[in-house]
Short mmCIF file of C-alpha atoms in Angstrom, two decimals:
data_model
loop_
_atom_site.label_atom_id
_atom_site.label_comp_id
_atom_site.label_asym_id
_atom_site.label_seq_id
_atom_site.Cartn_x
_atom_site.Cartn_y
_atom_site.Cartn_z
CA MET A 1 5.05 -8.96 19.60
CA THR A 2 4.97 -5.08 19.25
CA GLN A 3 4.87 -2.76 16.37
CA VAL A 4 7.06 -0.34 15.36
CA LEU A 5 8.00 2.38 12.83
CA GLY A 6 7.84 0.94 9.51
CA ILE A 7 5.22 3.10 6.88
CA VAL A 8 5.19 7.28 7.79
CA ASP A 9 2.65 9.22 4.97
CA ILE A 10 3.63 13.36 4.32
CA VAL A 11 0.47 15.63 4.22
CA TRP A 12 0.87 18.80 2.87
CA ARG A 13 -1.49 21.57 3.03
CA GLY A 14 -3.80 18.96 2.82
CA ARG A 15 -3.10 16.88 0.32
CA ASN A 16 -1.27 13.24 0.80
CA ILE A 17 2.01 12.85 -1.10
CA PRO A 18 2.84 9.52 -0.97
CA VAL A 19 6.46 9.40 -0.11
CA GLU A 20 8.66 6.62 -0.73
CA LYS A 21 10.39 3.94 1.88
CA GLY A 22 12.81 6.25 3.94
CA ALA A 23 11.28 9.23 4.96
CA LYS A 24 13.06 10.87 7.48
CA PHE A 25 12.22 13.33 10.16
CA ARG A 26 14.04 15.51 13.13
CA LEU A 27 11.07 16.94 15.66
CA GLY A 28 11.63 20.73 16.92
CA GLY A 29 11.93 21.30 20.50
CA ILE A 30 14.71 23.01 23.00
CA LYS A 31 17.84 20.60 22.73
CA ASN A 32 20.78 20.77 25.58
CA THR A 33 24.27 22.26 24.09
CA ALA A 34 27.60 21.14 25.88
CA VAL A 35 29.77 23.90 27.08
CA THR A 36 32.76 23.26 29.15
CA TYR A 37 34.42 26.34 31.44
CA GLY A 38 37.21 25.45 33.61
CA ARG A 39 36.73 21.53 34.76
CA LYS A 40 33.51 21.69 34.29
CA VAL A 41 30.97 20.51 31.82
CA GLY A 42 27.05 22.87 31.82
CA ARG A 43 24.45 22.98 29.03
CA ALA A 44 22.93 25.66 27.05
CA GLN A 45 19.64 25.15 25.85
CA GLU A 46 18.83 26.17 21.69
CA PHE A 47 16.06 25.88 20.13
CA GLN A 48 16.53 23.35 17.18
CA GLY A 49 13.63 23.39 14.16
CA SER A 50 11.84 20.35 12.75
CA GLU A 51 13.07 18.83 9.22
CA VAL A 52 10.92 16.18 7.30
CA MET A 53 12.78 14.94 3.97
CA ALA A 54 11.03 12.39 2.08
CA THR A 55 10.78 11.35 -1.58
CA THR A 56 7.60 11.27 -4.16
CA GLU A 57 7.56 10.30 -7.77
CA LEU A 58 5.84 12.71 -10.43
CA GLU A 59 2.42 10.80 -11.34
CA ALA A 60 0.58 11.65 -14.99
CA GLY A 61 -2.40 14.44 -14.76
CA GLN A 62 0.05 15.41 -11.08
CA ARG A 63 -0.54 18.94 -10.47
CA TRP A 64 3.55 20.85 -10.38
CA GLY A 65 2.26 23.62 -8.38
CA ASN A 66 0.70 21.10 -5.42
CA THR A 67 3.89 19.94 -4.43
CA TRP A 68 5.98 22.85 -4.73
CA ASP A 69 4.94 25.91 -3.32
CA PRO A 70 7.27 28.50 -1.97
CA GLY A 71 4.90 30.04 1.13
CA GLU A 72 4.00 28.48 4.19
CA GLY A 73 1.37 25.37 5.08
CA GLU A 74 0.35 22.97 7.23
CA LEU A 75 2.18 19.92 7.04
CA GLN A 76 1.17 16.92 8.39
CA VAL A 77 3.50 13.93 9.70
CA VAL A 78 1.23 11.03 10.20
CA CYS A 79 2.91 7.28 11.75
CA ASP A 80 1.62 3.53 10.91
CA THR A 81 2.54 3.33 14.76
CA GLY A 82 -0.60 6.01 15.24
CA GLN A 83 1.36 9.72 16.15
CA THR A 84 0.56 12.19 14.20
CA PHE A 85 2.94 15.51 14.03
CA VAL A 86 1.59 18.35 12.64
CA MET A 87 3.63 21.72 12.06
CA TYR A 88 1.21 24.33 11.45
CA ASP A 89 4.75 26.71 9.72
CA ALA A 90 5.97 24.62 7.39
CA PHE A 91 7.75 25.62 4.22
CA LEU A 92 10.00 23.52 1.29
CA GLU A 93 13.30 24.30 1.76
CA GLY A 94 16.18 25.25 -0.41
CA ASP A 95 16.32 25.08 -4.48
CA ILE A 96 13.55 24.16 -6.24
CA PRO A 97 13.65 20.23 -6.94
CA GLU A 98 15.05 18.60 -9.79
CA ILE A 99 12.91 15.88 -11.27
CA THR A 100 14.98 12.42 -12.06
CA GLY A 101 13.72 10.89 -15.43
CA GLY A 102 14.06 6.93 -15.61
CA GLU A 103 13.54 6.09 -12.21
CA GLY A 104 9.58 7.39 -11.89
CA GLY A 105 10.13 10.66 -11.66
CA LYS A 106 11.64 10.63 -8.07
CA ILE A 107 11.24 14.22 -6.49
CA GLU A 108 13.52 14.34 -3.85
CA LEU A 109 11.55 17.45 -1.01
CA LYS A 110 12.73 18.92 2.22
CA TRP A 111 10.47 20.50 4.71
CA ALA A 112 11.59 22.99 7.55
CA ALA A 113 9.30 24.07 10.42
CA SER A 114 9.09 25.22 14.35
CA ALA A 115 8.21 22.77 16.68
CA PRO A 116 5.39 20.32 16.30
CA GLU A 117 2.00 19.01 17.62
CA GLU A 118 1.76 16.11 18.35
CA ILE A 119 -1.91 14.42 17.99
CA GLY A 120 -3.03 10.69 18.24
CA VAL A 121 -2.52 7.79 20.32
#
């Protein structure tokens, strides 16, 4: 039986960030956009950045500064199917995340980056 993606691990600046089930990532790179002219359709290429979204929990003894930082750093998306995607210029995007109490201290994180380098497999 073939294994398919089940577990995604996130490594932010060398620290493993445990994430809930349902983490999402979109790999950046060149994409085609349809361009209609006359009775024809052509394509124009443009760059689309990488995006990684994950939810983690606030743990006892955890330093907030190890999770949230406005600067850039290395982000790795490690898949249990053997692929690892490394983005060297990643940064946390958007507002400072809210921490949801009563449900484990959920923290929703969203990173943006350039196209990743795929290593492994």
